[in-house]
JSON list of C-alpha atoms and ligand atoms in Angstrom, two decimals:
[
{"chain": "A", "resi": 1, "resn": "MET", "atom": "CA", "xyz": [0.00, 0.00, 0.00]},
{"chain": "A", "resi": 2, "resn": "GLU", "atom": "CA", "xyz": [1.19, 3.49, -0.88]},
{"chain": "A", "resi": 3, "resn": "ASP", "atom": "CA", "xyz": [1.96, 5.94, 1.91]},
{"chain": "A", "resi": 4, "resn": "PRO", "atom": "CA", "xyz": [-1.44, 7.50, 2.75]},
{"chain": "A", "resi": 5, "resn": "ILE", "atom": "CA", "xyz": [0.19, 10.92, 2.81]},
{"chain": "A", "resi": 6, "resn": "ASP", "atom": "CA", "xyz": [0.96, 10.46, -0.89]},
{"chain": "A", "resi": 7, "resn": "TYR", "atom": "CA", "xyz": [-2.55, 9.59, -1.98]},
{"chain": "A", "resi": 8, "resn": "VAL", "atom": "CA", "xyz": [-4.88, 11.44, 0.35]},
{"chain": "A", "resi": 9, "resn": "ALA", "atom": "CA", "xyz": [-5.00, 14.52, -1.89]},
{"chain": "A", "resi": 10, "resn": "SER", "atom": "CA", "xyz": [-5.93, 12.41, -4.93]},
{"chain": "A", "resi": 11, "resn": "LEU", "atom": "CA", "xyz": [-9.00, 10.77, -3.33]},
{"chain": "A", "resi": 12, "resn": "ARG", "atom": "CA", "xyz": [-12.07, 12.00, -5.17]},
{"chain": "A", "resi": 13, "resn": "HIS", "atom": "CA", "xyz": [-15.27, 10.78, -6.74]},
{"chain": "A", "resi": 14, "resn": "ASP", "atom": "CA", "xyz": [-18.26, 12.38, -8.36]},
{"chain": "A", "resi": 15, "resn": "TYR", "atom": "CA", "xyz": [-21.59, 12.68, -6.60]},
{"chain": "A", "resi": 16, "resn": "VAL", "atom": "CA", "xyz": [-24.20, 11.36, -8.98]},
{"chain": "A", "resi": 17, "resn": "ALA", "atom": "CA", "xyz": [-27.02, 9.73, -7.00]},
{"chain": "A", "resi": 18, "resn": "GLN", "atom": "CA", "xyz": [-29.73, 12.32, -7.47]},
{"chain": "A", "resi": 19, "resn": "GLY", "atom": "CA", "xyz": [-30.60, 16.02, -7.47]},
{"chain": "A", "resi": 20, "resn": "LEU", "atom": "CA", "xyz": [-32.57, 18.04, -4.95]},
{"chain": "A", "resi": 21, "resn": "ARG", "atom": "CA", "xyz": [-35.07, 20.60, -6.22]},
{"chain": "A", "resi": 22, "resn": "ARG", "atom": "CA", "xyz": [-37.02, 23.19, -4.27]},
{"chain": "A", "resi": 23, "resn": "SER", "atom": "CA", "xyz": [-40.20, 21.39, -5.33]},
{"chain": "A", "resi": 24, "resn": "ASP", "atom": "CA", "xyz": [-38.91, 18.22, -3.58]},
{"chain": "A", "resi": 25, "resn": "LEU", "atom": "CA", "xyz": [-38.78, 19.99, -0.22]},
{"chain": "A", "resi": 26, "resn": "ASP", "atom": "CA", "xyz": [-41.42, 19.88, 2.48]},
{"chain": "A", "resi": 27, "resn": "ALA", "atom": "CA", "xyz": [-42.29, 23.33, 3.86]},
{"chain": "A", "resi": 28, "resn": "ASP", "atom": "CA", "xyz": [-41.50, 21.89, 7.31]},
{"chain": "A", "resi": 29, "resn": "PRO", "atom": "CA", "xyz": [-37.79, 20.99, 7.69]},
{"chain": "A", "resi": 30, "resn": "LEU", "atom": "CA", "xyz": [-38.55, 18.43, 10.40]},
{"chain": "A", "resi": 31, "resn": "LYS", "atom": "CA", "xyz": [-40.80, 16.55, 7.97]},
{"chain": "A", "resi": 32, "resn": "GLN", "atom": "CA", "xyz": [-38.06, 16.86, 5.36]},
{"chain": "A", "resi": 33, "resn": "PHE", "atom": "CA", "xyz": [-35.55, 15.46, 7.84]},
{"chain": "A", "resi": 34, "resn": "GLY", "atom": "CA", "xyz": [-37.94, 12.58, 8.60]},
{"chain": "A", "resi": 35, "resn": "THR", "atom": "CA", "xyz": [-38.16, 11.73, 4.89]},
{"chain": "A", "resi": 36, "resn": "TRP", "atom": "CA", "xyz": [-34.37, 11.71, 4.53]},
{"chain": "A", "resi": 37, "resn": "PHE", "atom": "CA", "xyz": [-33.87, 9.80, 7.76]},
{"chain": "A", "resi": 38, "resn": "THR", "atom": "CA", "xyz": [-36.29, 7.10, 6.61]},
{"chain": "A", "resi": 39, "resn": "ALA", "atom": "CA", "xyz": [-34.46, 6.88, 3.27]},
{"chain": "A", "resi": 40, "resn": "ALA", "atom": "CA", "xyz": [-31.16, 6.51, 5.14]},
{"chain": "A", "resi": 41, "resn": "ILE", "atom": "CA", "xyz": [-32.59, 3.70, 7.29]},
{"chain": "A", "resi": 42, "resn": "GLU", "atom": "CA", "xyz": [-33.99, 1.99, 4.19]},
{"chain": "A", "resi": 43, "resn": "ALA", "atom": "CA", "xyz": [-30.55, 2.28, 2.55]},
{"chain": "A", "resi": 44, "resn": "GLY", "atom": "CA", "xyz": [-29.20, 0.16, 5.43]},
{"chain": "A", "resi": 45, "resn": "ILE", "atom": "CA", "xyz": [-26.63, 2.73, 6.53]},
{"chain": "A", "resi": 46, "resn": "ARG", "atom": "CA", "xyz": [-24.67, 1.67, 9.62]},
{"chain": "A", "resi": 47, "resn": "ASP", "atom": "CA", "xyz": [-24.73, 4.16, 12.52]},
{"chain": "A", "resi": 48, "resn": "VAL", "atom": "CA", "xyz": [-27.39, 6.03, 10.55]},
{"chain": "A", "resi": 49, "resn": "ASN", "atom": "CA", "xyz": [-28.02, 8.28, 13.58]},
{"chain": "A", "resi": 50, "resn": "ALA", "atom": "CA", "xyz": [-24.35, 9.17, 14.18]},
{"chain": "A", "resi": 51, "resn": "MET", "atom": "CA", "xyz": [-23.75, 12.91, 13.89]},
{"chain": "A", "resi": 52, "resn": "SER", "atom": "CA", "xyz": [-20.92, 15.33, 14.53]},
{"chain": "A", "resi": 53, "resn": "LEU", "atom": "CA", "xyz": [-21.68, 17.72, 17.36]},
{"chain": "A", "resi": 54, "resn": "ALA", "atom": "CA", "xyz": [-19.78, 21.00, 17.43]},
{"chain": "A", "resi": 55, "resn": "THR", "atom": "CA", "xyz": [-19.68, 23.10, 20.56]},
{"chain": "A", "resi": 56, "resn": "ALA", "atom": "CA", "xyz": [-17.46, 26.01, 21.57]},
{"chain": "A", "resi": 57, "resn": "THR", "atom": "CA", "xyz": [-16.06, 27.57, 24.70]},
{"chain": "A", "resi": 58, "resn": "ALA", "atom": "CA", "xyz": [-17.39, 30.97, 25.78]},
{"chain": "A", "resi": 59, "resn": "ASP", "atom": "CA", "xyz": [-14.36, 32.56, 24.07]},
{"chain": "A", "resi": 60, "resn": "GLY", "atom": "CA", "xyz": [-15.09, 30.77, 20.81]},
{"chain": "A", "resi": 61, "resn": "ARG", "atom": "CA", "xyz": [-12.72, 27.79, 20.71]},
{"chain": "A", "resi": 62, "resn": "PRO", "atom": "CA", "xyz": [-14.59, 24.99, 18.94]},
{"chain": "A", "resi": 63, "resn": "SER", "atom": "CA", "xyz": [-14.57, 21.26, 19.57]},
{"chain": "A", "resi": 64, "resn": "VAL", "atom": "CA", "xyz": [-16.34, 18.46, 17.73]},
{"chain": "A", "resi": 65, "resn": "ARG", "atom": "CA", "xyz": [-17.14, 14.79, 18.33]},
{"chain": "A", "resi": 66, "resn": "VAL", "atom": "CA", "xyz": [-19.63, 12.16, 17.21]},
{"chain": "A", "resi": 67, "resn": "VAL", "atom": "CA", "xyz": [-22.81, 11.47, 19.22]},
{"chain": "A", "resi": 68, "resn": "LEU", "atom": "CA", "xyz": [-25.98, 9.56, 18.45]},
{"chain": "A", "resi": 69, "resn": "LEU", "atom": "CA", "xyz": [-29.24, 11.24, 17.52]},
{"chain": "A", "resi": 70, "resn": "LYS", "atom": "CA", "xyz": [-31.90, 9.81, 19.84]},
{"chain": "A", "resi": 71, "resn": "GLY", "atom": "CA", "xyz": [-34.95, 11.87, 18.94]},
{"chain": "A", "resi": 72, "resn": "PHE", "atom": "CA", "xyz": [-36.17, 14.63, 16.68]},
{"chain": "A", "resi": 73, "resn": "GLY", "atom": "CA", "xyz": [-39.33, 16.68, 16.37]},
{"chain": "A", "resi": 74, "resn": "ALA", "atom": "CA", "xyz": [-40.70, 20.20, 16.25]},
{"chain": "A", "resi": 75, "resn": "ASP", "atom": "CA", "xyz": [-38.82, 21.04, 19.47]},
{"chain": "A", "resi": 76, "resn": "GLY", "atom": "CA", "xyz": [-35.43, 19.89, 18.23]},
{"chain": "A", "resi": 77, "resn": "PHE", "atom": "CA", "xyz": [-32.80, 17.16, 17.91]},
{"chain": "A", "resi": 78, "resn": "THR", "atom": "CA", "xyz": [-31.89, 15.16, 21.01]},
{"chain": "A", "resi": 79, "resn": "PHE", "atom": "CA", "xyz": [-28.74, 13.34, 22.11]},
{"chain": "A", "resi": 80, "resn": "PHE", "atom": "CA", "xyz": [-27.57, 12.05, 25.50]},
{"chain": "A", "resi": 81, "resn": "THR", "atom": "CA", "xyz": [-24.27, 12.46, 27.24]},
{"chain": "A", "resi": 82, "resn": "ASN", "atom": "CA", "xyz": [-22.39, 13.26, 30.43]},
{"chain": "A", "resi": 83, "resn": "TYR", "atom": "CA", "xyz": [-23.13, 16.84, 31.53]},
{"chain": "A", "resi": 84, "resn": "GLU", "atom": "CA", "xyz": [-19.62, 17.17, 33.00]},
{"chain": "A", "resi": 85, "resn": "SER", "atom": "CA", "xyz": [-17.84, 16.11, 29.80]},
{"chain": "A", "resi": 86, "resn": "GLN", "atom": "CA", "xyz": [-16.02, 18.66, 27.66]},
{"chain": "A", "resi": 87, "resn": "LYS", "atom": "CA", "xyz": [-19.12, 19.12, 25.49]},
{"chain": "A", "resi": 88, "resn": "GLY", "atom": "CA", "xyz": [-21.29, 19.44, 28.60]},
{"chain": "A", "resi": 89, "resn": "ARG", "atom": "CA", "xyz": [-19.04, 22.08, 30.12]},
{"chain": "A", "resi": 90, "resn": "GLU", "atom": "CA", "xyz": [-18.92, 23.98, 26.84]},
{"chain": "A", "resi": 91, "resn": "LEU", "atom": "CA", "xyz": [-22.70, 23.89, 26.43]},
{"chain": "A", "resi": 92, "resn": "ASN", "atom": "CA", "xyz": [-23.06, 25.11, 29.99]},
{"chain": "A", "resi": 93, "resn": "ALA", "atom": "CA", "xyz": [-20.90, 28.16, 29.23]},
{"chain": "A", "resi": 94, "resn": "ASN", "atom": "CA", "xyz": [-22.12, 28.70, 25.66]},
{"chain": "A", "resi": 95, "resn": "PRO", "atom": "CA", "xyz": [-25.44, 27.00, 24.89]},
{"chain": "A", "resi": 96, "resn": "TYR", "atom": "CA", "xyz": [-25.13, 26.90, 21.09]},
{"chain": "A", "resi": 97, "resn": "ALA", "atom": "CA", "xyz": [-24.33, 23.87, 18.96]},
{"chain": "A", "resi": 98, "resn": "GLU", "atom": "CA", "xyz": [-24.25, 22.61, 15.42]},
{"chain": "A", "resi": 99, "resn": "LEU", "atom": "CA", "xyz": [-24.92, 19.06, 14.30]},
{"chain": "A", "resi": 100, "resn": "ALA", "atom": "CA", "xyz": [-23.79, 17.51, 11.01]},
{"chain": "A", "resi": 101, "resn": "ILE", "atom": "CA", "xyz": [-24.97, 14.13, 9.83]},
{"chain": "A", "resi": 102, "resn": "TYR", "atom": "CA", "xyz": [-23.56, 12.51, 6.68]},
{"chain": "A", "resi": 103, "resn": "TRP", "atom": "CA", "xyz": [-25.04, 9.57, 4.78]},
{"chain": "A", "resi": 104, "resn": "PRO", "atom": "CA", "xyz": [-22.36, 8.65, 2.21]},
{"chain": "A", "resi": 105, "resn": "GLN", "atom": "CA", "xyz": [-24.43, 6.05, 0.34]},
{"chain": "A", "resi": 106, "resn": "LEU", "atom": "CA", "xyz": [-27.07, 8.70, -0.37]},
{"chain": "A", "resi": 107, "resn": "GLU", "atom": "CA", "xyz": [-24.55, 11.52, -0.88]},
{"chain": "A", "resi": 108, "resn": "ARG", "atom": "CA", "xyz": [-26.48, 13.59, 1.65]},
{"chain": "A", "resi": 109, "resn": "GLN", "atom": "CA", "xyz": [-25.54, 15.84, 4.54]},
{"chain": "A", "resi": 110, "resn": "VAL", "atom": "CA", "xyz": [-27.84, 17.61, 7.00]},
{"chain": "A", "resi": 111, "resn": "ARG", "atom": "CA", "xyz": [-26.71, 20.44, 9.29]},
{"chain": "A", "resi": 112, "resn": "VAL", "atom": "CA", "xyz": [-28.70, 21.69, 12.25]},
{"chain": "A", "resi": 113, "resn": "ARG", "atom": "CA", "xyz": [-27.70, 24.82, 14.10]},
{"chain": "A", "resi": 114, "resn": "GLY", "atom": "CA", "xyz": [-29.29, 26.34, 17.17]},
{"chain": "A", "resi": 115, "resn": "SER", "atom": "CA", "xyz": [-29.42, 26.71, 20.90]},
{"chain": "A", "resi": 116, "resn": "ALA", "atom": "CA", "xyz": [-29.09, 23.64, 23.12]},
{"chain": "A", "resi": 117, "resn": "GLU", "atom": "CA", "xyz": [-30.97, 22.99, 26.32]},
{"chain": "A", "resi": 118, "resn": "LYS", "atom": "CA", "xyz": [-31.06, 20.06, 28.69]},
{"chain": "A", "resi": 119, "resn": "THR", "atom": "CA", "xyz": [-33.93, 17.62, 28.40]},
{"chain": "A", "resi": 120, "resn": "SER", "atom": "CA", "xyz": [-36.11, 17.24, 31.50]},
{"chain": "A", "resi": 121, "resn": "ARG", "atom": "CA", "xyz": [-34.94, 14.78, 34.18]},
{"chain": "A", "resi": 122, "resn": "GLU", "atom": "CA", "xyz": [-38.02, 12.68, 33.37]},
{"chain": "A", "resi": 123, "resn": "GLU", "atom": "CA", "xyz": [-37.08, 12.44, 29.70]},
{"chain": "A", "resi": 124, "resn": "SER", "atom": "CA", "xyz": [-33.44, 11.63, 30.51]},
{"chain": "A", "resi": 125, "resn": "GLN", "atom": "CA", "xyz": [-34.63, 9.02, 32.99]},
{"chain": "A", "resi": 126, "resn": "ARG", "atom": "CA", "xyz": [-36.92, 7.40, 30.42]},
{"chain": "A", "resi": 127, "resn": "TYR", "atom": "CA", "xyz": [-34.13, 7.17, 27.88]},
{"chain": "A", "resi": 128, "resn": "PHE", "atom": "CA", "xyz": [-31.52, 6.06, 30.44]},
{"chain": "A", "resi": 129, "resn": "HIS", "atom": "CA", "xyz": [-33.65, 3.12, 31.52]},
{"chain": "A", "resi": 130, "resn": "SER", "atom": "CA", "xyz": [-34.28, 2.08, 27.93]},
{"chain": "A", "resi": 131, "resn": "ARG", "atom": "CA", "xyz": [-30.53, 1.45, 27.51]},
{"chain": "A", "resi": 132, "resn": "PRO", "atom": "CA", "xyz": [-28.92, -1.96, 28.08]},
{"chain": "A", "resi": 133, "resn": "VAL", "atom": "CA", "xyz": [-27.86, -2.50, 31.70]},
{"chain": "A", "resi": 134, "resn": "GLY", "atom": "CA", "xyz": [-24.18, -2.46, 30.70]},
{"chain": "A", "resi": 135, "resn": "SER", "atom": "CA", "xyz": [-24.56, 1.01, 29.19]},
{"chain": "A", "resi": 136, "resn": "GLN", "atom": "CA", "xyz": [-26.38, 2.24, 32.30]},
{"chain": "A", "resi": 137, "resn": "LEU", "atom": "CA", "xyz": [-23.51, 0.96, 34.47]},
{"chain": "A", "resi": 138, "resn": "GLY", "atom": "CA", "xyz": [-21.01, 2.51, 32.07]},
{"chain": "A", "resi": 139, "resn": "ALA", "atom": "CA", "xyz": [-22.52, 5.93, 32.68]},
{"chain": "A", "resi": 140, "resn": "TRP", "atom": "CA", "xyz": [-21.81, 5.49, 36.41]},
{"chain": "A", "resi": 141, "resn": "VAL", "atom": "CA", "xyz": [-18.28, 4.25, 35.75]},
{"chain": "A", "resi": 142, "resn": "SER", "atom": "CA", "xyz": [-16.99, 6.91, 33.39]},
{"chain": "A", "resi": 143, "resn": "HIS", "atom": "CA", "xyz": [-16.02, 10.44, 34.36]},
{"chain": "A", "resi": 144, "resn": "GLN", "atom": "CA", "xyz": [-16.28, 11.29, 30.68]},
{"chain": "A", "resi": 145, "resn": "SER", "atom": "CA", "xyz": [-13.45, 13.44, 29.27]},
{"chain": "A", "resi": 146, "resn": "GLU", "atom": "CA", "xyz": [-11.33, 13.23, 32.48]},
{"chain": "A", "resi": 147, "resn": "PRO", "atom": "CA", "xyz": [-7.92, 11.50, 32.40]},
{"chain": "A", "resi": 148, "resn": "VAL", "atom": "CA", "xyz": [-7.97, 7.95, 33.78]},
{"chain": "A", "resi": 149, "resn": "ASP", "atom": "CA", "xyz": [-4.82, 6.15, 34.92]},
{"chain": "A", "resi": 150, "resn": "ALA", "atom": "CA", "xyz": [-5.42, 2.78, 33.28]},
{"chain": "A", "resi": 151, "resn": "ARG", "atom": "CA", "xyz": [-8.03, 0.50, 31.73]},
{"chain": "A", "resi": 152, "resn": "ARG", "atom": "CA", "xyz": [-8.05, -1.48, 34.96]},
{"chain": "A", "resi": 153, "resn": "VAL", "atom": "CA", "xyz": [-9.40, 1.53, 36.86]},
{"chain": "A", "resi": 154, "resn": "LEU", "atom": "CA", "xyz": [-12.49, 1.40, 34.63]},
{"chain": "A", "resi": 155, "resn": "ASP", "atom": "CA", "xyz": [-12.79, -2.38, 35.00]},
{"chain": "A", "resi": 156, "resn": "ALA", "atom": "CA", "xyz": [-12.53, -2.12, 38.80]},
{"chain": "A", "resi": 157, "resn": "ARG", "atom": "CA", "xyz": [-15.14, 0.64, 38.91]},
{"chain": "A", "resi": 158, "resn": "LEU", "atom": "CA", "xyz": [-17.45, -1.40, 36.69]},
{"chain": "A", "resi": 159, "resn": "ALA", "atom": "CA", "xyz": [-17.17, -4.34, 39.12]},
{"chain": "A", "resi": 160, "resn": "GLU", "atom": "CA", "xyz": [-17.91, -1.97, 42.01]},
{"chain": "A", "resi": 161, "resn": "MET", "atom": "CA", "xyz": [-20.98, -0.46, 40.29]},
{"chain": "A", "resi": 162, "resn": "THR", "atom": "CA", "xyz": [-22.26, -3.88, 39.22]},
{"chain": "A", "resi": 163, "resn": "GLU", "atom": "CA", "xyz": [-22.19, -4.95, 42.87]},
{"chain": "A", "resi": 164, "resn": "ARG", "atom": "CA", "xyz": [-23.62, -1.66, 44.15]},
{"chain": "A", "resi": 165, "resn": "PHE", "atom": "CA", "xyz": [-26.62, -1.81, 41.82]},
{"chain": "A", "resi": 166, "resn": "ALA", "atom": "CA", "xyz": [-27.16, -5.57, 41.82]},
{"chain": "A", "resi": 167, "resn": "ASN", "atom": "CA", "xyz": [-30.85, -6.54, 41.95]},
{"chain": "A", "resi": 168, "resn": "ARG", "atom": "CA", "xyz": [-32.18, -3.01, 41.78]},
{"chain": "A", "resi": 169, "resn": "GLU", "atom": "CA", "xyz": [-32.96, -0.38, 39.21]},
{"chain": "A", "resi": 170, "resn": "ILE", "atom": "CA", "xyz": [-29.86, 1.58, 38.27]},
{"chain": "A", "resi": 171, "resn": "PRO", "atom": "CA", "xyz": [-30.61, 5.24, 39.02]},
{"chain": "A", "resi": 172, "resn": "LEU", "atom": "CA", "xyz": [-29.96, 7.96, 36.48]},
{"chain": "A", "resi": 173, "resn": "PRO", "atom": "CA", "xyz": [-26.58, 9.49, 37.38]},
{"chain": "A", "resi": 174, "resn": "PRO", "atom": "CA", "xyz": [-26.99, 13.15, 38.41]},
{"chain": "A", "resi": 175, "resn": "ASN", "atom": "CA", "xyz": [-24.47, 14.25, 35.77]},
{"chain": "A", "resi": 176, "resn": "TRP", "atom": "CA", "xyz": [-26.02, 12.38, 32.85]},
{"chain": "A", "resi": 177, "resn": "GLY", "atom": "CA", "xyz": [-28.86, 13.30, 30.51]},
{"chain": "A", "resi": 178, "resn": "GLY", "atom": "CA", "xyz": [-29.98, 14.74, 27.23]},
{"chain": "A", "resi": 179, "resn": "TYR", "atom": "CA", "xyz": [-29.61, 17.93, 25.28]},
{"chain": "A", "resi": 180, "resn": "ARG", "atom": "CA", "xyz": [-32.02, 19.16, 22.67]},
{"chain": "A", "resi": 181, "resn": "VAL", "atom": "CA", "xyz": [-30.75, 21.40, 19.89]},
{"chain": "A", "resi": 182, "resn": "LYS", "atom": "CA", "xyz": [-33.57, 23.70, 18.87]},
{"chain": "A", "resi": 183, "resn": "PRO", "atom": "CA", "xyz": [-32.96, 24.52, 15.21]},
{"chain": "A", "resi": 184, "resn": "GLU", "atom": "CA", "xyz": [-32.56, 28.05, 13.96]},
{"chain": "A", "resi": 185, "resn": "THR", "atom": "CA", "xyz": [-31.31, 26.75, 10.62]},
{"chain": "A", "resi": 186, "resn": "ILE", "atom": "CA", "xyz": [-31.44, 23.32, 9.00]},
{"chain": "A", "resi": 187, "resn": "GLU", "atom": "CA", "xyz": [-29.54, 22.70, 5.78]},
{"chain": "A", "resi": 188, "resn": "PHE", "atom": "CA", "xyz": [-30.05, 19.82, 3.36]},
{"chain": "A", "resi": 189, "resn": "TRP", "atom": "CA", "xyz": [-27.11, 19.02, 1.07]},
{"chain": "A", "resi": 190, "resn": "GLN", "atom": "CA", "xyz": [-27.28, 16.69, -1.88]},
{"chain": "A", "resi": 191, "resn": "GLY", "atom": "CA", "xyz": [-24.05, 15.86, -3.73]},
{"chain": "A", "resi": 192, "resn": "ARG", "atom": "CA", "xyz": [-24.04, 16.64, -7.48]},
{"chain": "A", "resi": 193, "resn": "PRO", "atom": "CA", "xyz": [-21.48, 16.34, -10.26]},
{"chain": "A", "resi": 194, "resn": "ASN", "atom": "CA", "xyz": [-18.71, 18.93, -10.75]},
{"chain": "A", "resi": 195, "resn": "ARG", "atom": "CA", "xyz": [-18.92, 19.98, -7.09]},
{"chain": "A", "resi": 196, "resn": "LEU", "atom": "CA", "xyz": [-22.10, 21.90, -7.98]},
{"chain": "A", "resi": 197, "resn": "HIS", "atom": "CA", "xyz": [-24.05, 20.38, -5.12]},
{"chain": "A", "resi": 198, "resn": "ASP", "atom": "CA", "xyz": [-27.63, 21.26, -4.18]},
{"chain": "A", "resi": 199, "resn": "ARG", "atom": "CA", "xyz": [-27.98, 23.04, -0.86]},
{"chain": "A", "resi": 200, "resn": "PHE", "atom": "CA", "xyz": [-31.18, 24.32, 0.72]},
{"chain": "A", "resi": 201, "resn": "ARG", "atom": "CA", "xyz": [-31.18, 26.14, 4.03]},
{"chain": "A", "resi": 202, "resn": "TYR", "atom": "CA", "xyz": [-34.29, 26.60, 6.15]},
{"chain": "A", "resi": 203, "resn": "LEU", "atom": "CA", "xyz": [-34.12, 29.67, 8.36]},
{"chain": "A", "resi": 204, "resn": "ARG", "atom": "CA", "xyz": [-36.62, 30.09, 11.16]},
{"chain": "A", "resi": 205, "resn": "ALA", "atom": "CA", "xyz": [-38.40, 33.46, 11.16]},
{"chain": "A", "resi": 206, "resn": "ALA", "atom": "CA", "xyz": [-39.57, 35.21, 14.33]},
{"chain": "A", "resi": 207, "resn": "ASP", "atom": "CA", "xyz": [-43.14, 34.00, 13.75]},
{"chain": "A", "resi": 208, "resn": "GLY", "atom": "CA", "xyz": [-41.94, 30.38, 13.62]},
{"chain": "A", "resi": 209, "resn": "SER", "atom": "CA", "xyz": [-42.34, 30.00, 9.84]},
{"chain": "A", "resi": 210, "resn": "TRP", "atom": "CA", "xyz": [-39.41, 28.77, 7.73]},
{"chain": "A", "resi": 211, "resn": "GLN", "atom": "CA", "xyz": [-37.76, 30.64, 4.89]},
{"chain": "A", "resi": 212, "resn": "ILE", "atom": "CA", "xyz": [-35.97, 28.42, 2.36]},
{"chain": "A", "resi": 213, "resn": "ASP", "atom": "CA", "xyz": [-32.92, 29.61, 0.41]},
{"chain": "A", "resi": 214, "resn": "ARG", "atom": "CA", "xyz": [-30.84, 27.76, -2.12]},
{"chain": "A", "resi": 215, "resn": "LEU", "atom": "CA", "xyz": [-27.17, 28.23, -1.22]},
{"chain": "A", "resi": 216, "resn": "SER", "atom": "CA", "xyz": [-24.18, 28.16, -3.52]},
{"chain": "A", "resi": 217, "resn": "PRO", "atom": "CA", "xyz": [-22.27, 24.94, -3.18]},
{"chain": "B", "resi": 301, "resn": "FMN", "atom": "C1", "xyz": [-20.53, 6.35, 16.53]},
{"chain": "B", "resi": 301, "resn": "FMN", "atom": "C2", "xyz": [-20.30, 7.06, 17.85]},
{"chain": "B", "resi": 301, "resn": "FMN", "atom": "C3", "xyz": [-21.37, 7.37, 18.65]},
{"chain": "B", "resi": 301, "resn": "FMN", "atom": "C4", "xyz": [-21.19, 8.05, 19.87]},
{"chain": "B", "resi": 301, "resn": "FMN", "atom": "N1", "xyz": [-22.28, 8.40, 20.58]},
{"chain": "B", "resi": 301, "resn": "FMN", "atom": "C5", "xyz": [-22.12, 9.12, 21.73]},
{"chain": "B", "resi": 301, "resn": "FMN", "atom": "C6", "xyz": [-23.27, 9.62, 22.43]},
{"chain": "B", "resi": 301, "resn": "FMN", "atom": "O1", "xyz": [-24.43, 9.44, 22.03]},
{"chain": "B", "resi": 301, "resn": "FMN", "atom": "N2", "xyz": [-23.04, 10.32, 23.58]},
{"chain": "B", "resi": 301, "resn": "FMN", "atom": "C7", "xyz": [-21.78, 10.57, 24.04]},
{"chain": "B", "resi": 301, "resn": "FMN", "atom": "O2", "xyz": [-21.64, 11.18, 25.09]},
{"chain": "B", "resi": 301, "resn": "FMN", "atom": "N3", "xyz": [-20.68, 10.14, 23.38]},
{"chain": "B", "resi": 301, "resn": "FMN", "atom": "C8", "xyz": [-20.82, 9.43, 22.22]},
{"chain": "B", "resi": 301, "resn": "FMN", "atom": "N4", "xyz": [-19.71, 9.01, 21.52]},
{"chain": "B", "resi": 301, "resn": "FMN", "atom": "C9", "xyz": [-18.37, 9.34, 22.06]},
{"chain": "B", "resi": 301, "resn": "FMN", "atom": "C10", "xyz": [-18.02, 10.80, 21.73]},
{"chain": "B", "resi": 301, "resn": "FMN", "atom": "O3", "xyz": [-17.62, 10.90, 20.36]},
{"chain": "B", "resi": 301, "resn": "FMN", "atom": "C11", "xyz": [-16.92, 11.39, 22.63]},
{"chain": "B", "resi": 301, "resn": "FMN", "atom": "O4", "xyz": [-15.80, 10.55, 22.65]},
{"chain": "B", "resi": 301, "resn": "FMN", "atom": "C12", "xyz": [-17.39, 11.60, 24.07]},
{"chain": "B", "resi": 301, "resn": "FMN", "atom": "O5", "xyz": [-18.73, 12.01, 24.13]},
{"chain": "B", "resi": 301, "resn": "FMN", "atom": "C13", "xyz": [-16.50, 12.63, 24.79]},
{"chain": "B", "resi": 301, "resn": "FMN", "atom": "O6", "xyz": [-16.60, 13.86, 24.13]},
{"chain": "B", "resi": 301, "resn": "FMN", "atom": "P1", "xyz": [-16.10, 15.24, 24.82]},
{"chain": "B", "resi": 301, "resn": "FMN", "atom": "O7", "xyz": [-14.86, 14.91, 25.58]},
{"chain": "B", "resi": 301, "resn": "FMN", "atom": "O8", "xyz": [-15.87, 16.17, 23.69]},
{"chain": "B", "resi": 301, "resn": "FMN", "atom": "O9", "xyz": [-17.23, 15.71, 25.70]},
{"chain": "B", "resi": 301, "resn": "FMN", "atom": "C14", "xyz": [-19.87, 8.37, 20.30]},
{"chain": "B", "resi": 301, "resn": "FMN", "atom": "C15", "xyz": [-18.79, 8.04, 19.48]},
{"chain": "B", "resi": 301, "resn": "FMN", "atom": "C16", "xyz": [-19.00, 7.42, 18.27]},
{"chain": "B", "resi": 301, "resn": "FMN", "atom": "C17", "xyz": [-17.81, 7.13, 17.38]}
]
């Protein structure tokens, strides 16, 4: 195999799957997202709900990581995490986020930008208890984003938590729960030949209606 540094710049392919016209779009971007999400599921895409989440410190230094979309609707896009993680601390200081989700097989990207607020304890609780027991224990074990001395520290803490919560419901950790990103803009991107992709951005007006603009690729 060639040195990846030698060939990375030459990686390219055309985007040819399909076009996106204004007349294809639902007036409601959440409905449009639902249509695309269903198509992505039907295309059998692995980790179809994985999305990049960008946050920033109060003084504007960005950070990004992948999280899983766990709900969407008129009130926003939901994911779950540790509130004391880097992303949690950043959202606490600066409650704005952007999400980007990419479905390569469909040559589609969606971006959602807006303010982020915590889900209610009840909602976090409901989701937490729907997770496999191992994941629930994992949330108690991990001080997400903090340095940890060794793998064995995690293994020992898992054994401790397994014993502590044996034969009873595992409570929702106080530092764990959801965020909902309430969209101010939602952009739908469809890859096209010659890098002349189709982009449509929905912008929420003060009265709650959505203005749609085609953007240059
Ligand atoms: C496919 C995938 C899905 C992930 N889903 C989540 C998630 O839903 N919530 C979460 O906290 N971390 C998730 N992670 C881990 C995050 O990318 C990240 O490592 C972690 O949240 C710590 O981020 P932070 O230090 O920036 O806060 C996921 C990682 C991958 C690759």
